XYZ file of N, CA, C and O in Angstrom:
208
model
N 128.896 154.422 63.462
C 127.766 154.171 62.964
C 126.764 153.886 64.193
O 125.487 154.311 64.091
N 127.319 153.362 65.080
C 126.318 153.199 66.254
C 125.771 154.408 66.858
O 124.450 154.613 67.102
N 126.485 155.434 66.906
C 126.045 156.774 67.401
C 125.099 157.363 66.404
O 124.083 157.981 66.784
N 125.336 157.253 65.168
C 124.361 157.831 64.121
C 123.152 157.182 64.208
O 122.014 157.710 64.050
N 123.130 155.714 64.177
C 121.902 154.984 64.124
C 121.022 155.432 65.405
O 119.772 155.463 65.204
N 121.741 155.557 66.609
C 121.082 155.874 67.643
C 120.322 157.301 67.743
O 119.339 157.320 68.104
N 121.070 158.102 67.106
C 120.598 159.535 66.938
C 119.384 159.545 65.976
O 118.516 160.253 66.107
N 119.593 158.998 64.875
C 118.596 159.281 63.640
C 117.856 157.901 63.280
O 117.000 157.940 62.510
N 118.118 156.757 64.069
C 117.356 155.635 63.769
C 117.927 154.961 62.522
O 117.067 154.136 61.784
N 118.905 155.285 62.153
C 119.441 154.368 60.995
C 119.575 155.443 59.732
O 119.137 156.587 59.610
N 120.553 155.062 58.877
C 120.597 155.897 57.749
C 120.519 155.070 56.367
O 120.609 153.890 56.485
N 120.184 155.593 55.126
C 120.204 154.849 54.034
C 121.434 154.137 53.651
O 122.535 154.673 54.114
N 121.450 153.282 52.766
C 122.568 152.444 52.347
C 123.691 153.298 51.636
O 124.911 153.155 51.882
N 123.181 154.345 50.942
C 124.277 155.319 50.227
C 125.052 155.985 51.194
O 126.193 156.064 51.262
N 124.436 156.432 52.230
C 125.167 157.133 53.350
C 125.993 156.250 54.254
O 127.180 156.628 54.555
N 125.508 154.976 54.262
C 126.450 154.080 55.068
C 127.590 153.805 54.333
O 128.852 153.716 54.783
N 127.565 153.599 52.965
C 128.812 153.481 52.108
C 129.760 154.661 52.166
O 130.836 154.189 52.216
N 129.153 155.796 52.145
C 130.026 157.127 52.220
C 130.770 157.006 53.607
O 131.859 157.328 53.719
N 129.926 156.713 54.647
C 130.687 156.652 56.087
C 131.827 155.785 56.042
O 132.712 155.862 56.822
N 131.680 154.498 55.438
C 132.480 153.440 55.602
C 133.969 153.895 54.814
O 134.902 153.290 55.048
N 133.783 154.890 54.015
C 135.083 155.317 53.321
C 135.858 156.466 53.948
O 136.904 156.641 53.672
N 135.302 156.768 55.222
C 136.002 157.890 55.984
C 137.151 157.238 56.631
O 137.200 156.175 57.129
N 138.188 158.077 56.714
C 139.433 157.852 57.490
C 139.131 157.912 58.964
O 138.306 158.549 59.402
N 140.194 157.460 59.767
C 140.140 157.647 61.319
C 139.919 159.226 61.628
O 139.157 159.404 62.320
N 140.938 160.027 60.999
C 140.703 161.386 61.458
C 139.361 161.982 60.920
O 138.777 162.963 61.655
N 138.800 161.625 59.886
C 137.449 162.035 59.338
C 136.396 161.690 60.257
O 135.436 162.292 60.607
N 136.541 160.334 60.752
C 135.580 159.776 61.697
C 135.578 160.520 63.109
O 134.645 160.827 63.677
N 136.812 161.049 63.497
C 136.982 161.799 64.827
C 136.253 163.263 64.474
O 135.454 163.746 65.375
N 136.448 163.850 63.362
C 135.749 164.931 62.920
C 134.225 164.697 62.904
O 133.557 165.758 63.506
N 133.718 163.734 62.331
C 132.416 163.454 62.209
C 131.844 163.342 63.769
O 130.713 163.835 63.923
N 132.564 162.727 64.557
C 132.131 162.473 65.987
C 131.887 163.836 66.694
O 130.832 163.839 67.377
N 132.700 164.577 66.492
C 132.521 165.933 67.005
C 131.325 166.823 66.367
O 130.493 167.411 67.019
N 131.259 166.729 65.065
C 130.134 167.518 64.267
C 128.853 166.958 64.753
O 127.893 167.488 64.755
N 128.708 165.433 64.918
C 127.593 164.839 65.148
C 126.988 165.525 66.402
O 125.679 165.509 66.418
N 127.638 165.968 67.375
C 126.841 166.673 68.503
C 126.182 167.824 68.098
O 125.058 168.175 68.895
N 126.447 168.438 66.940
C 125.534 169.613 66.551
C 124.572 169.342 65.572
O 123.656 170.319 65.251
N 124.452 167.975 65.054
C 123.407 167.656 64.113
C 122.080 167.633 64.876
O 121.950 166.986 65.992
N 121.078 168.106 64.079
C 119.755 167.898 64.573
C 118.738 167.161 63.776
O 117.668 166.866 64.321
N 119.255 166.838 62.544
C 118.411 166.162 61.752
C 119.259 165.303 60.720
O 120.400 165.722 60.624
N 118.654 164.306 60.148
C 119.585 163.500 59.187
C 120.345 164.245 58.025
O 121.401 163.937 57.602
N 119.588 165.342 57.714
C 120.109 166.054 56.515
C 121.432 166.782 56.992
O 122.337 167.148 56.026
N 121.667 166.951 58.316
C 122.869 167.501 58.608
C 124.041 166.627 58.411
O 125.131 166.998 58.045
N 123.761 165.381 58.449
C 124.887 164.367 58.175
C 125.220 164.384 56.674
O 126.362 164.409 56.335
N 124.227 164.236 55.923
C 124.478 164.452 54.395
C 125.029 165.625 54.087
O 126.059 165.549 53.329
N 124.752 166.785 54.592
C 125.524 168.186 54.242
C 126.837 167.986 54.882
O 127.752 168.506 54.013
N 127.212 167.432 55.944
C 128.596 167.460 56.316
C 129.441 166.446 55.464
O 130.569 166.927 55.047
N 128.860 165.479 54.939
C 129.493 164.631 54.102
C 129.792 165.271 52.733
O 131.037 165.086 52.320
N 128.799 166.002 52.249
C 129.020 166.861 51.078
C 130.147 167.853 51.291
O 130.960 167.993 50.436
N 130.200 168.421 52.441
C 131.130 169.622 52.597
C 132.554 168.940 52.719
O 133.632 169.488 52.391
N 132.709 167.648 53.234
C 133.937 167.052 53.285
C 134.372 166.447 51.885
O 135.447 165.818 51.812
N 133.497 166.491 50.880
C 133.916 165.838 49.550
C 133.476 164.535 49.453
O 133.856 163.728 48.624
N 132.507 163.945 50.294
C 131.936 162.566 50.110
C 130.711 162.539 49.761
O 129.626 162.649 50.054
């Protein structure tokens, strides 16, 4: 969450809840994907692609 908040200035509560449900391997994948994100919608899209 800290990296996401730093990159995008925070996320809405719905996205926070979805992030809290991620497993450790999913968080690792998100950490790598985050490097390619340029806007908050990239995070939402990634979560949807992962089924969250």
